[in-house]
Structure formats: structure tokens, C-alpha cells
PDB file of C-alpha atoms in Angstrom:
ATOM      1  CA  UNK W 620      -2.511 -58.025  -4.796  1.00  0.00           C
ATOM      2  CA  UNK W 621      -5.798 -56.424  -5.863  1.00  0.00           C
ATOM      3  CA  UNK W 622      -6.212 -56.075  -9.610  1.00  0.00           C
ATOM      4  CA  UNK W 623      -7.887 -52.682  -9.819  1.00  0.00           C
ATOM      5  CA  UNK W 624      -9.160 -53.398 -13.337  1.00  0.00           C
ATOM      6  CA  UNK W 625     -11.594 -55.840 -11.710  1.00  0.00           C
ATOM      7  CA  UNK W 626     -13.061 -53.152  -9.443  1.00  0.00           C
ATOM      8  CA  UNK W 627     -16.229 -51.342 -10.440  1.00  0.00           C
ATOM      9  CA  UNK W 628     -15.472 -47.704 -11.184  1.00  0.00           C
ATOM     10  CA  UNK W 629     -18.192 -45.282 -10.125  1.00  0.00           C
ATOM     11  CA  UNK W 630     -18.635 -41.724 -11.374  1.00  0.00           C
ATOM     12  CA  UNK W 631     -19.471 -38.539  -9.497  1.00  0.00           C
ATOM     13  CA  UNK W 632     -20.388 -35.257 -11.220  1.00  0.00           C
ATOM     14  CA  UNK W 633     -18.484 -32.385  -9.618  1.00  0.00           C
ATOM     15  CA  UNK W 634     -19.663 -29.660 -11.987  1.00  0.00           C
ATOM     16  CA  UNK W 635     -17.129 -29.485 -14.804  1.00  0.00           C
ATOM     17  CA  UNK W 636     -16.735 -33.240 -15.287  1.00  0.00           C
ATOM     18  CA  UNK W 637     -17.119 -36.600 -13.558  1.00  0.00           C
ATOM     19  CA  UNK W 638     -14.480 -38.024 -11.265  1.00  0.00           C
ATOM     20  CA  UNK W 639     -13.963 -41.756 -10.864  1.00  0.00           C
ATOM     21  CA  UNK W 640     -13.962 -43.502  -7.518  1.00  0.00           C
ATOM     22  CA  UNK W 641     -13.844 -46.999  -6.076  1.00  0.00           C
ATOM     23  CA  UNK W 642     -16.442 -47.957  -3.466  1.00  0.00           C
ATOM     24  CA  UNK W 643     -15.519 -51.377  -2.100  1.00  0.00           C
ATOM     25  CA  UNK W 644     -16.585 -53.369   0.959  1.00  0.00           C
ATOM     26  CA  UNK W 645     -19.546 -52.931   3.263  1.00  0.00           C
ATOM     27  CA  UNK W 646     -18.157 -52.753   6.786  1.00  0.00           C
ATOM     28  CA  UNK W 647     -19.643 -50.507   9.451  1.00  0.00           C
ATOM     29  CA  UNK W 648     -16.606 -48.210   9.382  1.00  0.00           C
ATOM     30  CA  UNK W 649     -15.666 -46.238   6.267  1.00  0.00           C
ATOM     31  CA  UNK W 650     -12.202 -45.197   5.113  1.00  0.00           C
ATOM     32  CA  UNK W 651     -11.616 -42.389   2.612  1.00  0.00           C
ATOM     33  CA  UNK W 652      -8.288 -42.911   0.807  1.00  0.00           C
ATOM     34  CA  UNK W 653      -6.880 -39.735  -0.775  1.00  0.00           C
ATOM     35  CA  UNK W 654      -4.036 -40.185  -3.261  1.00  0.00           C
ATOM     36  CA  UNK W 655      -1.129 -37.823  -3.778  1.00  0.00           C
ATOM     37  CA  UNK W 656       0.422 -35.655  -6.479  1.00  0.00           C
ATOM     38  CA  UNK W 657       1.059 -37.362  -9.806  1.00  0.00           C
ATOM     39  CA  UNK W 658      -0.970 -40.424  -8.794  1.00  0.00           C
ATOM     40  CA  UNK W 659      -4.414 -41.872  -9.337  1.00  0.00           C
ATOM     41  CA  UNK W 660      -6.597 -43.931  -7.026  1.00  0.00           C
ATOM     42  CA  UNK W 661      -5.028 -47.185  -8.239  1.00  0.00           C
ATOM     43  CA  UNK W 662      -2.015 -46.331  -6.056  1.00  0.00           C
ATOM     44  CA  UNK W 663      -4.111 -47.841  -3.233  1.00  0.00           C
ATOM     45  CA  UNK W 664      -4.432 -51.275  -4.892  1.00  0.00           C
ATOM     46  CA  UNK W 665      -2.770 -53.151  -2.023  1.00  0.00           C
ATOM     47  CA  UNK W 666      -4.744 -51.316   0.637  1.00  0.00           C
ATOM     48  CA  UNK W 667      -8.117 -51.735  -1.081  1.00  0.00           C
ATOM     49  CA  UNK W 668      -7.708 -55.503  -1.236  1.00  0.00           C
ATOM     50  CA  UNK W 669      -6.789 -55.762   2.449  1.00  0.00           C
ATOM     51  CA  UNK W 670      -9.084 -53.153   3.988  1.00  0.00           C
ATOM     52  CA  UNK W 671     -12.253 -53.875   2.013  1.00  0.00           C
ATOM     53  CA  UNK W 672     -12.664 -57.264   3.704  1.00  0.00           C
ATOM     54  CA  UNK W 673     -13.434 -55.434   6.965  1.00  0.00           C
ATOM     55  CA  UNK W 674     -14.335 -51.853   6.069  1.00  0.00           C
ATOM     56  CA  UNK W 675     -16.068 -49.830   3.399  1.00  0.00           C
ATOM     57  CA  UNK W 676     -13.342 -48.167   1.347  1.00  0.00           C
ATOM     58  CA  UNK W 677     -13.870 -45.065  -0.801  1.00  0.00           C
ATOM     59  CA  UNK W 678     -10.920 -44.260  -3.082  1.00  0.00           C
ATOM     60  CA  UNK W 679     -11.576 -41.342  -5.449  1.00  0.00           C
ATOM     61  CA  UNK W 680      -9.501 -39.786  -8.152  1.00  0.00           C
ATOM     62  CA  UNK W 681      -8.957 -36.119  -7.440  1.00  0.00           C
ATOM     63  CA  UNK W 682     -10.462 -33.626  -9.893  1.00  0.00           C
ATOM     64  CA  UNK W 683      -8.115 -33.383 -12.856  1.00  0.00           C
ATOM     65  CA  UNK W 684      -7.065 -37.034 -12.722  1.00  0.00           C
ATOM     66  CA  UNK W 685      -8.549 -38.742 -15.796  1.00  0.00           C
ATOM     67  CA  UNK W 686     -11.012 -35.840 -15.940  1.00  0.00           C
ATOM     68  CA  UNK W 687     -11.021 -32.055 -16.254  1.00  0.00           C
ATOM     69  CA  UNK W 688      -9.340 -29.932 -13.578  1.00  0.00           C
ATOM     70  CA  UNK W 689     -11.405 -27.702 -11.348  1.00  0.00           C
ATOM     71  CA  UNK W 690     -12.536 -24.431 -12.900  1.00  0.00           C
ATOM     72  CA  UNK W 691     -10.939 -21.333 -11.396  1.00  0.00           C
ATOM     73  CA  UNK W 692     -12.930 -18.110 -11.411  1.00  0.00           C
ATOM     74  CA  UNK W 693     -11.396 -14.716 -12.191  1.00  0.00           C
ATOM     75  CA  UNK W 694      -8.246 -14.306 -10.060  1.00  0.00           C
ATOM     76  CA  UNK W 695      -8.941 -17.379  -7.890  1.00  0.00           C
ATOM     77  CA  UNK W 696      -5.739 -19.136  -6.837  1.00  0.00           C
ATOM     78  CA  UNK W 697      -5.580 -22.941  -6.643  1.00  0.00           C
ATOM     79  CA  UNK W 698      -6.044 -24.188  -3.094  1.00  0.00           C
ATOM     80  CA  UNK W 699      -6.166 -27.434  -1.166  1.00  0.00           C
ATOM     81  CA  UNK W 700      -9.603 -26.351   0.055  1.00  0.00           C
ATOM     82  CA  UNK W 701     -10.998 -26.764  -3.478  1.00  0.00           C
ATOM     83  CA  UNK W 702     -10.337 -30.503  -3.344  1.00  0.00           C
ATOM     84  CA  UNK W 703     -11.695 -30.731   0.189  1.00  0.00           C
ATOM     85  CA  UNK W 704     -15.027 -29.368  -0.994  1.00  0.00           C
ATOM     86  CA  UNK W 705     -15.331 -31.864  -3.842  1.00  0.00           C
ATOM     87  CA  UNK W 706     -14.535 -34.822  -1.577  1.00  0.00           C
ATOM     88  CA  UNK W 707     -16.896 -33.546   1.105  1.00  0.00           C
ATOM     89  CA  UNK W 708     -19.647 -33.331  -1.513  1.00  0.00           C
ATOM     90  CA  UNK W 709     -18.821 -36.855  -2.713  1.00  0.00           C
ATOM     91  CA  UNK W 710     -19.160 -38.290   0.795  1.00  0.00           C
ATOM     92  CA  UNK W 711     -22.417 -36.378   1.284  1.00  0.00           C
ATOM     93  CA  UNK W 712     -23.640 -37.796  -2.041  1.00  0.00           C
ATOM     94  CA  UNK W 713     -22.855 -41.281  -0.726  1.00  0.00           C
ATOM     95  CA  UNK W 714     -24.728 -40.484   2.520  1.00  0.00           C
ATOM     96  CA  UNK W 715     -21.646 -41.267   4.615  1.00  0.00           C
ATOM     97  CA  UNK W 716     -21.582 -38.967   7.613  1.00  0.00           C
ATOM     98  CA  UNK W 717     -18.491 -40.147   9.470  1.00  0.00           C
ATOM     99  CA  UNK W 718     -15.291 -41.677   8.183  1.00  0.00           C
ATOM    100  CA  UNK W 719     -11.574 -42.118   8.680  1.00  0.00           C
ATOM    101  CA  UNK W 720      -9.236 -40.338   6.277  1.00  0.00           C
ATOM    102  CA  UNK W 721      -5.948 -41.790   5.061  1.00  0.00           C
ATOM    103  CA  UNK W 722      -4.010 -39.354   2.895  1.00  0.00           C
ATOM    104  CA  UNK W 723      -0.765 -39.904   1.019  1.00  0.00           C
ATOM    105  CA  UNK W 724       1.519 -36.882   0.571  1.00  0.00           C
ATOM    106  CA  UNK W 725      -0.696 -34.206  -1.049  1.00  0.00           C
ATOM    107  CA  UNK W 726      -3.632 -36.369   0.002  1.00  0.00           C
ATOM    108  CA  UNK W 727      -2.479 -35.791   3.571  1.00  0.00           C
ATOM    109  CA  UNK W 728      -2.572 -32.027   3.004  1.00  0.00           C
ATOM    110  CA  UNK W 729      -6.140 -32.434   1.799  1.00  0.00           C
ATOM    111  CA  UNK W 730      -6.939 -34.598   4.820  1.00  0.00           C
ATOM    112  CA  UNK W 731      -5.577 -31.967   7.221  1.00  0.00           C
ATOM    113  CA  UNK W 732      -7.640 -29.230   5.607  1.00  0.00           C
ATOM    114  CA  UNK W 733     -10.669 -31.538   5.553  1.00  0.00           C
ATOM    115  CA  UNK W 734     -10.336 -32.172   9.295  1.00  0.00           C
ATOM    116  CA  UNK W 735      -9.960 -28.446   9.916  1.00  0.00           C
ATOM    117  CA  UNK W 736     -13.160 -27.530   8.072  1.00  0.00           C
ATOM    118  CA  UNK W 737     -15.294 -30.632   8.644  1.00  0.00           C
ATOM    119  CA  UNK W 738     -14.031 -32.037  11.914  1.00  0.00           C
ATOM    120  CA  UNK W 739     -17.450 -33.458  12.864  1.00  0.00           C
ATOM    121  CA  UNK W 740     -17.221 -35.850   9.916  1.00  0.00           C
ATOM    122  CA  UNK W 741     -13.650 -37.029  10.523  1.00  0.00           C
ATOM    123  CA  UNK W 742     -13.201 -39.839  13.042  1.00  0.00           C
ATOM    124  CA  UNK W 743      -9.443 -39.918  12.595  1.00  0.00           C
ATOM    125  CA  UNK W 744      -6.698 -38.845  10.190  1.00  0.00           C
ATOM    126  CA  UNK W 745      -3.671 -40.876   9.110  1.00  0.00           C
ATOM    127  CA  UNK W 746      -0.897 -39.047   7.274  1.00  0.00           C
ATOM    128  CA  UNK W 747       1.171 -41.330   5.033  1.00  0.00           C
ATOM    129  CA  UNK W 748       4.466 -39.734   4.011  1.00  0.00           C
ATOM    130  CA  UNK W 749       2.942 -36.296   4.521  1.00  0.00           C
ATOM    131  CA  UNK W 750       3.418 -33.248   6.723  1.00  0.00           C
ATOM    132  CA  UNK W 751       1.408 -30.667   8.619  1.00  0.00           C
ATOM    133  CA  UNK W 752       4.049 -28.031   7.812  1.00  0.00           C
ATOM    134  CA  UNK W 753       3.546 -25.475   5.085  1.00  0.00           C
ATOM    135  CA  UNK W 754       6.149 -25.102   2.344  1.00  0.00           C
ATOM    136  CA  UNK W 755       9.257 -23.194   3.367  1.00  0.00           C
ATOM    137  CA  UNK W 756      10.798 -20.668   0.973  1.00  0.00           C
ATOM    138  CA  UNK W 757      13.079 -23.231  -0.659  1.00  0.00           C
ATOM    139  CA  UNK W 758      10.185 -25.621  -1.234  1.00  0.00           C
ATOM    140  CA  UNK W 759       8.021 -22.839  -2.659  1.00  0.00           C
ATOM    141  CA  UNK W 760      10.803 -21.939  -5.060  1.00  0.00           C
ATOM    142  CA  UNK W 761      11.110 -25.576  -6.110  1.00  0.00           C
ATOM    143  CA  UNK W 762       7.348 -25.765  -6.706  1.00  0.00           C
ATOM    144  CA  UNK W 763       7.706 -22.968  -9.263  1.00  0.00           C
ATOM    145  CA  UNK W 764      10.462 -24.895 -11.016  1.00  0.00           C
ATOM    146  CA  UNK W 765       8.257 -28.011 -11.093  1.00  0.00           C
ATOM    147  CA  UNK W 766       5.376 -26.038 -12.625  1.00  0.00           C
ATOM    148  CA  UNK W 767       7.712 -24.556 -15.234  1.00  0.00           C
ATOM    149  CA  UNK W 768       9.128 -27.991 -16.078  1.00  0.00           C
ATOM    150  CA  UNK W 769       5.652 -29.489 -16.506  1.00  0.00           C
ATOM    151  CA  UNK W 770       4.549 -26.540 -18.638  1.00  0.00           C
ATOM    152  CA  UNK W 771       7.544 -26.927 -20.937  1.00  0.00           C
ATOM    153  CA  UNK W 772       8.092 -30.690 -21.024  1.00  0.00           C
ATOM    154  CA  UNK W 773       4.752 -32.228 -20.027  1.00  0.00           C
ATOM    155  CA  UNK W 774       3.505 -34.573 -17.333  1.00  0.00           C
ATOM    156  CA  UNK W 775       5.052 -37.818 -18.592  1.00  0.00           C
ATOM    157  CA  UNK W 776       8.543 -36.353 -18.782  1.00  0.00           C
ATOM    158  CA  UNK W 777       8.210 -34.908 -15.291  1.00  0.00           C
ATOM    159  CA  UNK W 778       7.062 -38.219 -13.812  1.00  0.00           C
ATOM    160  CA  UNK W 779       9.834 -40.121 -15.592  1.00  0.00           C
ATOM    161  CA  UNK W 780      12.308 -37.762 -13.923  1.00  0.00           C
ATOM    162  CA  UNK W 781      10.751 -37.453 -10.467  1.00  0.00           C
ATOM    163  CA  UNK W 782       9.008 -40.744  -9.679  1.00  0.00           C
ATOM    164  CA  UNK W 783      12.063 -43.029  -9.243  1.00  0.00           C
ATOM    165  CA  UNK W 784      13.348 -40.679  -6.529  1.00  0.00           C
ATOM    166  CA  UNK W 785      10.194 -41.292  -4.482  1.00  0.00           C
ATOM    167  CA  UNK W 786      11.188 -44.890  -3.723  1.00  0.00           C
ATOM    168  CA  UNK W 787      13.758 -46.276  -1.317  1.00  0.00           C
ATOM    169  CA  UNK W 788      16.949 -47.514  -2.937  1.00  0.00           C
ATOM    170  CA  UNK W 789      16.457 -51.248  -2.395  1.00  0.00           C
ATOM    171  CA  UNK W 790      12.889 -51.265  -3.715  1.00  0.00           C
ATOM    172  CA  UNK W 791      13.783 -49.061  -6.673  1.00  0.00           C
ATOM    173  CA  UNK W 792      16.596 -51.354  -7.758  1.00  0.00           C
ATOM    174  CA  UNK W 793      14.564 -54.545  -7.317  1.00  0.00           C
ATOM    175  CA  UNK W 794      11.244 -53.392  -8.811  1.00  0.00           C
ATOM    176  CA  UNK W 795      11.726 -51.416 -12.045  1.00  0.00           C
ATOM    177  CA  UNK W 796       8.374 -52.642 -13.391  1.00  0.00           C
ATOM    178  CA  UNK W 797       6.523 -51.204 -10.383  1.00  0.00           C
ATOM    179  CA  UNK W 798       8.280 -47.867 -10.857  1.00  0.00           C
ATOM    180  CA  UNK W 799       7.306 -47.823 -14.528  1.00  0.00           C
ATOM    181  CA  UNK W 800       3.716 -48.729 -13.721  1.00  0.00           C
ATOM    182  CA  UNK W 801       3.523 -45.852 -11.240  1.00  0.00           C
ATOM    183  CA  UNK W 802       4.838 -43.461 -13.886  1.00  0.00           C
ATOM    184  CA  UNK W 803       2.350 -44.675 -16.482  1.00  0.00           C
ATOM    185  CA  UNK W 804      -0.588 -44.476 -14.065  1.00  0.00           C
ATOM    186  CA  UNK W 805      -0.001 -40.766 -13.533  1.00  0.00           C
ATOM    187  CA  UNK W 806       0.908 -39.864 -17.094  1.00  0.00           C
ATOM    188  CA  UNK W 807      -2.662 -39.282 -18.257  1.00  0.00           C
ATOM    189  CA  UNK W 808      -3.168 -36.464 -15.750  1.00  0.00           C
ATOM    190  CA  UNK W 809      -3.492 -33.263 -17.734  1.00  0.00           C
ATOM    191  CA  UNK W 810      -0.784 -30.621 -17.654  1.00  0.00           C
ATOM    192  CA  UNK W 811      -3.322 -28.088 -16.373  1.00  0.00           C
ATOM    193  CA  UNK W 812      -4.364 -30.324 -13.475  1.00  0.00           C
ATOM    194  CA  UNK W 813      -0.773 -31.073 -12.452  1.00  0.00           C
ATOM    195  CA  UNK W 814       0.131 -27.386 -12.389  1.00  0.00           C
ATOM    196  CA  UNK W 815      -3.037 -26.673 -10.413  1.00  0.00           C
ATOM    197  CA  UNK W 816      -1.954 -29.304  -7.865  1.00  0.00           C
ATOM    198  CA  UNK W 817       1.508 -27.721  -7.630  1.00  0.00           C
ATOM    199  CA  UNK W 818       0.141 -24.284  -6.794  1.00  0.00           C
ATOM    200  CA  UNK W 819      -2.471 -25.669  -4.408  1.00  0.00           C
ATOM    201  CA  UNK W 820       0.342 -27.318  -2.444  1.00  0.00           C
ATOM    202  CA  UNK W 821       2.480 -24.187  -2.619  1.00  0.00           C
ATOM    203  CA  UNK W 822      -0.369 -22.010  -1.332  1.00  0.00           C
ATOM    204  CA  UNK W 823      -1.397 -24.223   1.572  1.00  0.00           C
ATOM    205  CA  UNK W 824      -1.100 -23.195   5.212  1.00  0.00           C
ATOM    206  CA  UNK W 825       0.313 -25.148   8.133  1.00  0.00           C
ATOM    207  CA  UNK W 826      -1.966 -27.395  10.188  1.00  0.00           C
ATOM    208  CA  UNK W 827       0.411 -28.332  12.985  1.00  0.00           C
ATOM    209  CA  UNK W 828      -2.225 -27.202  15.495  1.00  0.00           C
ATOM    210  CA  UNK W 829      -4.304 -30.261  14.594  1.00  0.00           C
ATOM    211  CA  UNK W 830      -1.501 -32.446  15.907  1.00  0.00           C
ATOM    212  CA  UNK W 831      -1.068 -30.323  19.032  1.00  0.00           C
ATOM    213  CA  UNK W 832      -4.739 -29.853  19.953  1.00  0.00           C
ATOM    214  CA  UNK W 833      -5.609 -33.554  19.754  1.00  0.00           C
ATOM    215  CA  UNK W 834      -9.227 -32.723  18.859  1.00  0.00           C
ATOM    216  CA  UNK W 835      -9.244 -35.774  16.591  1.00  0.00           C
ATOM    217  CA  UNK W 836      -6.827 -38.719  16.503  1.00  0.00           C
ATOM    218  CA  UNK W 837      -3.969 -37.961  14.111  1.00  0.00           C
ATOM    219  CA  UNK W 838      -1.523 -40.727  13.188  1.00  0.00           C
ATOM    220  CA  UNK W 839       1.612 -40.567  11.037  1.00  0.00           C
ATOM    221  CA  UNK W 840       3.634 -43.020   8.980  1.00  0.00           C
ATOM    222  CA  UNK W 841       7.022 -42.057   7.553  1.00  0.00           C
ATOM    223  CA  UNK W 842       9.884 -43.652   5.636  1.00  0.00           C
ATOM    224  CA  UNK W 843      13.470 -43.077   6.683  1.00  0.00           C
ATOM    225  CA  UNK W 844      14.569 -42.817   3.021  1.00  0.00           C
ATOM    226  CA  UNK W 845      11.831 -40.345   2.055  1.00  0.00           C
ATOM    227  CA  UNK W 846      13.327 -37.508   0.000  1.00  0.00           C
ATOM    228  CA  UNK W 847      10.001 -35.693  -0.487  1.00  0.00           C
ATOM    229  CA  UNK W 848       9.131 -35.384   3.216  1.00  0.00           C
ATOM    230  CA  UNK W 849      12.421 -35.200   5.146  1.00  0.00           C
ATOM    231  CA  UNK W 850      12.539 -37.706   7.976  1.00  0.00           C
ATOM    232  CA  UNK W 851      13.632 -34.977  10.407  1.00  0.00           C
ATOM    233  CA  UNK W 852      10.397 -33.064   9.702  1.00  0.00           C
ATOM    234  CA  UNK W 853       8.400 -36.231  10.323  1.00  0.00           C
ATOM    235  CA  UNK W 854      10.210 -36.977  13.585  1.00  0.00           C
ATOM    236  CA  UNK W 855       9.553 -33.441  14.856  1.00  0.00           C
ATOM    237  CA  UNK W 856       5.829 -33.896  14.263  1.00  0.00           C
ATOM    238  CA  UNK W 857       5.752 -37.441  15.614  1.00  0.00           C
ATOM    239  CA  UNK W 858       6.933 -36.000  18.948  1.00  0.00           C
ATOM    240  CA  UNK W 859       3.590 -34.166  19.141  1.00  0.00           C
ATOM    241  CA  UNK W 860       1.641 -37.447  18.944  1.00  0.00           C
ATOM    242  CA  UNK W 861       1.015 -40.261  21.430  1.00  0.00           C
ATOM    243  CA  UNK W 862       3.765 -42.874  21.086  1.00  0.00           C
ATOM    244  CA  UNK W 863       1.400 -45.485  19.621  1.00  0.00           C
ATOM    245  CA  UNK W 864       0.251 -43.169  16.821  1.00  0.00           C
ATOM    246  CA  UNK W 865       3.301 -43.299  14.574  1.00  0.00           C
ATOM    247  CA  UNK W 866       5.484 -45.663  12.575  1.00  0.00           C
ATOM    248  CA  UNK W 867       8.782 -45.086  10.780  1.00  0.00           C
ATOM    249  CA  UNK W 868       9.520 -47.663   8.087  1.00  0.00           C
ATOM    250  CA  UNK W 869      13.189 -48.506   7.643  1.00  0.00           C
ATOM    251  CA  UNK W 870      14.594 -48.603   4.120  1.00  0.00           C
ATOM    252  CA  UNK W 871      11.387 -47.107   2.706  1.00  0.00           C
ATOM    253  CA  UNK W 872      11.012 -43.896   0.728  1.00  0.00           C
ATOM    254  CA  UNK W 873       7.870 -41.908  -0.031  1.00  0.00           C
ATOM    255  CA  UNK W 874       5.741 -44.779  -1.347  1.00  0.00           C
ATOM    256  CA  UNK W 875       5.165 -47.161   1.559  1.00  0.00           C
ATOM    257  CA  UNK W 876       1.830 -48.309   0.103  1.00  0.00           C
ATOM    258  CA  UNK W 877       3.843 -50.025  -2.648  1.00  0.00           C
ATOM    259  CA  UNK W 878       7.204 -50.527  -0.947  1.00  0.00           C
ATOM    260  CA  UNK W 879       5.956 -52.101   2.296  1.00  0.00           C
ATOM    261  CA  UNK W 880       2.255 -52.873   1.752  1.00  0.00           C
ATOM    262  CA  UNK W 881       1.876 -55.409   4.561  1.00  0.00           C
ATOM    263  CA  UNK W 882       3.299 -53.048   7.174  1.00  0.00           C
ATOM    264  CA  UNK W 883       1.227 -50.153   5.877  1.00  0.00           C
ATOM    265  CA  UNK W 884      -1.952 -52.242   5.809  1.00  0.00           C
ATOM    266  CA  UNK W 885      -1.440 -53.436   9.367  1.00  0.00           C
ATOM    267  CA  UNK W 886      -0.761 -49.892  10.546  1.00  0.00           C
ATOM    268  CA  UNK W 887      -3.910 -48.577   8.863  1.00  0.00           C
ATOM    269  CA  UNK W 888      -5.917 -51.339  10.511  1.00  0.00           C
ATOM    270  CA  UNK W 889      -4.356 -50.490  13.872  1.00  0.00           C
ATOM    271  CA  UNK W 890      -5.292 -46.837  13.267  1.00  0.00           C
ATOM    272  CA  UNK W 891      -8.928 -47.679  12.503  1.00  0.00           C
ATOM    273  CA  UNK W 892      -9.258 -49.951  15.523  1.00  0.00           C
ATOM    274  CA  UNK W 893      -7.709 -47.515  17.994  1.00  0.00           C
ATOM    275  CA  UNK W 894      -8.352 -43.995  16.695  1.00  0.00           C
TER     276      UNK W 894
END
């Protein structure tokens, strides 16, 4: 397993602060790894070790993770597009014109929006435990409750409550230290940034047309014990894809990168080779 403390952390100035990112490997193909809500880029530790032997891997923290959140102007509402623009600027700064995007959960939402706006740069998109659907009314209502909880109780308390439920039962029971490490990794995200993420997700639109139009290769990986992205939603979207472009992990929740790293790594490699 890659020890991320041994990786060189680079900095990129996005206006209000500097975000951290890993830039590892020197292969001809480049992969942009986008982490999810309540996480930092160290969530990709297993994937960075495996993929960087063959590819160049860029794994940034999103704005607000270990740095200041994005500045909102006047009545501007948080949006997924805001994060797309920062990551697009980062890749332009690195002079990388084409790349594959792998997005986990909220990172998948960002990847979908990225492909919609900058399709000429995206060679393929892999959604890990994510969805092209927008929030339904029940989910939007729950987002408000999450924002209120974080505002009142803070980020650490929220992650202590929510994070264990992201893992499949067997992994959760056998790996309490990994669960705790995941909680601690996200606990230094500011309250303001977490609430901004919540409303960006709540405000996002659907991108199911990207799966239907097949203008770029879209692949999906799901877990059959995922409580954050219901497996039925994933299966409905998988039907829109070629049969080789999807994988459902048995006994896995929302965190396949940690729960089943070998299977996830092999699937990402298959995606890069065939997309």
C-alpha cells in the first residue's frame, strides 16, 4: 500500500488559496483522480501506488480541503461547475491537454460536469460509486439536514456519524482502524467548505445524456451494499452502457477504493486500456 506521506505534495494557486495535489508517474496517458465528499486526495492511496507505475496520475484536493473554500460572489450559489473550473485550470497549468477522469461519488459528479463542458479534453470517464442522476426531492431534503448538522455540530462529528455507513458490513467490522483513518483524514475540512460541497451536490443537474449519447466512453463501478448510491440506481444506468463498461462489487459499500483495492485497480486499468 502506498504511504502517501512519502509522496511529494505540489501546490496550485486557485485565487483564494493554494490547493495540494499529487503528481506521480510519467506514463504517456494521464489519469485525473477526483475524490468525494468528506475526503481528501489520500483516499486514492491504493490506486496511486498501482497506477503510477504505468500512467501519470494527478490527484488533487478539491478547493476547501486543507485550504480555503471557493469564494462566492453576491448571491452566487455553490455549484459543481465551480470545482470543474479549478480542476480544468490545474490541468491547463500542468500543460496536460487530454486525460482520463476517475471520480468517486461527488468526484463523479464533477467528472460528469467536466466532460459536459470540456469534452475535448476528456478521453474517458469512470464513475466510482457515483450517479448521473440529480438529487430527488428526498435527497435534497436530506442534504439540508446534513448542512444543518454540520453547521451545528461540526465536520468531525458528522464524519464520525456518517462515515462507517459508507462501508460494506464485512469490511467495516474487520477494519475499524481504516474507518477511523478515513474519518480523521476528512476532519480538517472546514465547516464552510463541507457545507459548500453539500449545496453544490444539491444544486447539480442530471447528466444521464452523457451515458446515452456515448460521445465519450463512460464506465461505472458500483457496490451492492452501497447505501449512498442505491444499487438499483446504478443498475438502471449500467443498462445504458456497453456490457464491458461496468462492474458491481459484491459485499462492497461506497468505498471500493479501500474495501476492494485490487479489483478497483484492475478495473481502472481495464478502463484506461479500452476506453
